[in-house]
Short mmCIF file of C-alpha atoms in Angstrom, two decimals:
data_model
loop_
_atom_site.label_atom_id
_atom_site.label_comp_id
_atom_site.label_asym_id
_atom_site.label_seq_id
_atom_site.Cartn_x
_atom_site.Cartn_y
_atom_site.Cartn_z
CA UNK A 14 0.00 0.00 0.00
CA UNK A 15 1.32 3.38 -1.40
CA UNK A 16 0.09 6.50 0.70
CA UNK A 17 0.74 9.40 -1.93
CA UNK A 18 1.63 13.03 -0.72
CA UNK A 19 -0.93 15.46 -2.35
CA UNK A 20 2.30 17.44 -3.44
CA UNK A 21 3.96 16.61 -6.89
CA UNK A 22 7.25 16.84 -7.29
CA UNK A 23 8.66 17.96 -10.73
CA UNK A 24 11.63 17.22 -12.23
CA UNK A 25 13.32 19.76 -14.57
CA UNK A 26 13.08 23.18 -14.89
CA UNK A 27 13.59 23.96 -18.36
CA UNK A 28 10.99 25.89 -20.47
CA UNK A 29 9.58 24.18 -23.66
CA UNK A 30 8.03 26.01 -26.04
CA UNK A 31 5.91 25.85 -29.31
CA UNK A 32 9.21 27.41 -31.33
CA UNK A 33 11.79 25.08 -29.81
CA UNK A 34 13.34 21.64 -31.72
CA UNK A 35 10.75 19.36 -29.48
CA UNK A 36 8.13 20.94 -30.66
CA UNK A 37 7.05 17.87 -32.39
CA UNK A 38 6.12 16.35 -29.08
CA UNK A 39 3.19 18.09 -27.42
CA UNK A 40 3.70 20.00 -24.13
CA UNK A 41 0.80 18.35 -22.02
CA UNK A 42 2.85 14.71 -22.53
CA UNK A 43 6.20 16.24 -21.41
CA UNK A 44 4.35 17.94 -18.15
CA UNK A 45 2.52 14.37 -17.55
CA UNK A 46 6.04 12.53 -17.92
CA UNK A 47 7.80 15.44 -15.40
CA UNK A 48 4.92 15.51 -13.12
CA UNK A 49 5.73 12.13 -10.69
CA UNK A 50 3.37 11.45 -7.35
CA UNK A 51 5.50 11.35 -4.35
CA UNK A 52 4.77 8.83 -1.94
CA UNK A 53 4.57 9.61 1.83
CA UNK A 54 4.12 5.98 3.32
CA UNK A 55 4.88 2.20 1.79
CA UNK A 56 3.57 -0.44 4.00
CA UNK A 57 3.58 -3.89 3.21
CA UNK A 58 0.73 -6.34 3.40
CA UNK A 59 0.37 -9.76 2.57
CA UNK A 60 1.96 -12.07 -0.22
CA UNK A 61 -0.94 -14.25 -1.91
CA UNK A 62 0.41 -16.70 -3.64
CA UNK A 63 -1.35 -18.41 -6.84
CA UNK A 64 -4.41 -16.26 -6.01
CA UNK A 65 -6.32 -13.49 -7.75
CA UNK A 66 -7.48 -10.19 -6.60
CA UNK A 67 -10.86 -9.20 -6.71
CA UNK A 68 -11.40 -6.07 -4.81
CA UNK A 69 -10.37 -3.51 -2.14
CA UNK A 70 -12.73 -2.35 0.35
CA UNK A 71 -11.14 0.48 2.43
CA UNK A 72 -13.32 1.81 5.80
CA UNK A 73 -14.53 5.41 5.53
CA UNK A 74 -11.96 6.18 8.31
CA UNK A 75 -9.47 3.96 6.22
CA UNK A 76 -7.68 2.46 8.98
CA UNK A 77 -8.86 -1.06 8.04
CA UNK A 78 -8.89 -2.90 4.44
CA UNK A 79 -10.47 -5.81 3.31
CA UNK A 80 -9.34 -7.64 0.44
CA UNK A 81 -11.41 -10.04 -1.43
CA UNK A 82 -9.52 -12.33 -3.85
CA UNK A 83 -9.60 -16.31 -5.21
CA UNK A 84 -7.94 -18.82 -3.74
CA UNK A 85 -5.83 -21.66 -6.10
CA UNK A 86 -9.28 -23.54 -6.02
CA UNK A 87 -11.40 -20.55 -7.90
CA UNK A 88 -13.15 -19.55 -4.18
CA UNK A 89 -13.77 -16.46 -2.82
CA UNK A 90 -12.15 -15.85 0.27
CA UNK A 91 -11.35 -12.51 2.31
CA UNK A 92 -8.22 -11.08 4.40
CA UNK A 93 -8.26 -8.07 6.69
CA UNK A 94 -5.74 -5.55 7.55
CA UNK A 95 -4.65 -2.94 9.38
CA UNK A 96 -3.97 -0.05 6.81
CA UNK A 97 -1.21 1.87 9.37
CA UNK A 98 1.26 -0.90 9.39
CA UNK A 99 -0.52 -3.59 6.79
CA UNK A 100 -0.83 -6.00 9.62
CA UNK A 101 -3.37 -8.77 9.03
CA UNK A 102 -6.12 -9.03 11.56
CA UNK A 103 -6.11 -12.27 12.60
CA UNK A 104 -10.25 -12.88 12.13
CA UNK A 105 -10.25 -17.02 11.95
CA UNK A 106 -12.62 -16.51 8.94
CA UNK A 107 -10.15 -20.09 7.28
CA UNK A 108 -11.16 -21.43 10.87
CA UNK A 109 -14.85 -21.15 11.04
CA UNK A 110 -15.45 -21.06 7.15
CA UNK A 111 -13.47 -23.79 5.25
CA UNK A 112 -11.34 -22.44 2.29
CA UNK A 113 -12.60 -25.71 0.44
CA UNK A 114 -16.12 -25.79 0.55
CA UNK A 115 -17.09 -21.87 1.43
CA UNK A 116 -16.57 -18.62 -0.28
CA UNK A 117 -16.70 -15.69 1.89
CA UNK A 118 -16.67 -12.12 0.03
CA UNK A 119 -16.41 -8.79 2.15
CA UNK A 120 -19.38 -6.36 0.98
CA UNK A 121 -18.94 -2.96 2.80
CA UNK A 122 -17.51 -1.62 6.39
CA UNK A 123 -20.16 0.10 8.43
CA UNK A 124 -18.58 1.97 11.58
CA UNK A 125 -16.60 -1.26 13.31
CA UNK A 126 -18.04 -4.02 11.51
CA UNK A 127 -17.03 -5.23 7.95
CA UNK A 128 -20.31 -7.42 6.42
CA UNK A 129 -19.57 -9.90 4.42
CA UNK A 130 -21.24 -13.24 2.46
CA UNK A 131 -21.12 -16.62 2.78
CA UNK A 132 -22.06 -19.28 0.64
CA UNK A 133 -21.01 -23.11 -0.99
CA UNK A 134 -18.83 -23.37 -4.14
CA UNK A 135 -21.90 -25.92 -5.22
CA UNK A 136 -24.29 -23.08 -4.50
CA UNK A 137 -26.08 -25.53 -1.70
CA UNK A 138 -27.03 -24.32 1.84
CA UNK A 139 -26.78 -25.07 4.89
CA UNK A 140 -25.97 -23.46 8.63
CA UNK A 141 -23.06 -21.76 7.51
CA UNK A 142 -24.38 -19.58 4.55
CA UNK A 143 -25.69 -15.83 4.70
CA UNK A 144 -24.47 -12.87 5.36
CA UNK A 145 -22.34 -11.60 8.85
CA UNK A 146 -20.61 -8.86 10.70
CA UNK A 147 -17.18 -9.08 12.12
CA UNK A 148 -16.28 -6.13 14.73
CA UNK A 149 -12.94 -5.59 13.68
CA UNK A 150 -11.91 -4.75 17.27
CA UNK A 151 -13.68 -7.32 19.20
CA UNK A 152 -13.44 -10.04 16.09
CA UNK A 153 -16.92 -11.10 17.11
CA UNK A 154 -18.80 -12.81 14.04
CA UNK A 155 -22.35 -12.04 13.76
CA UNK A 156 -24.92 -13.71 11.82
CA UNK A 157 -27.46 -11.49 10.29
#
């Protein structure tokens, strides 16, 4: 995760104009190609290997992120993190929901909770399927 400073920081201070030998390339690409974002923060998060990323789900206050990606197997699974120092929250979603049989897919964060779906690869139901809250703090799981 990349936390970009709102400032931009230019390189070169040369003039180009219309007249000069470069005209031939415009000025708006040579400002876009001197204008570089400069990052504040980097913070690691997670290594997934043979997986696929579906989405990011940042918190309004954006100290918590959900990712939702695919697993080797093609099902949806979920991770949470701490944004300030990419820490994963340790929610024992793999413990309660098996990574084989259930795919669990983060929807939105509402104050402390992240809701999020459950349901079989085969589509079937049972006990296990709907939809939950997790307090992030408290890691309490809450069927809805």
């Amino acid at each position: 995760m990349v936390y970009i400073d709102d400032t931009l920081m230019e390189s070169g201070t040369d003039e180009i104009s219309p007249g000069t030998p470069s005209e031939s390339a415009s000025l708006a690409e040579i400002e876009d190609i001197m204008e570089k974002p400069v990052s504040r923060k980097v913070v690691s998060d997670d290594l997934l290997n043979n997986c696929k990323i579906e989405d990011f789900i940042f918190s309004k206050e954006d100290d918590n992120l959900a990712v939702n990606y695919k697993n080797e197997a093609g099902i949806n699974r979920l991770n949470i993190y701490k944004t300030e120092d990419g820490e994963l929250i340790e929610s024992n979603l793999d413990g309660k929901f098996s990574k084989e049989v259930y795919n669990v897919k983060a929807n939105y964060f509402e104050d402390e909770n992240l809701n999020f779906t459950v349901y079989k690869n085969d589509n079937s139901k049972d006990n296990l399927t709907g939809v939950y809250d997790i307090n992030i703090k408290s890691l309490e799981i809450t069927k809805l």
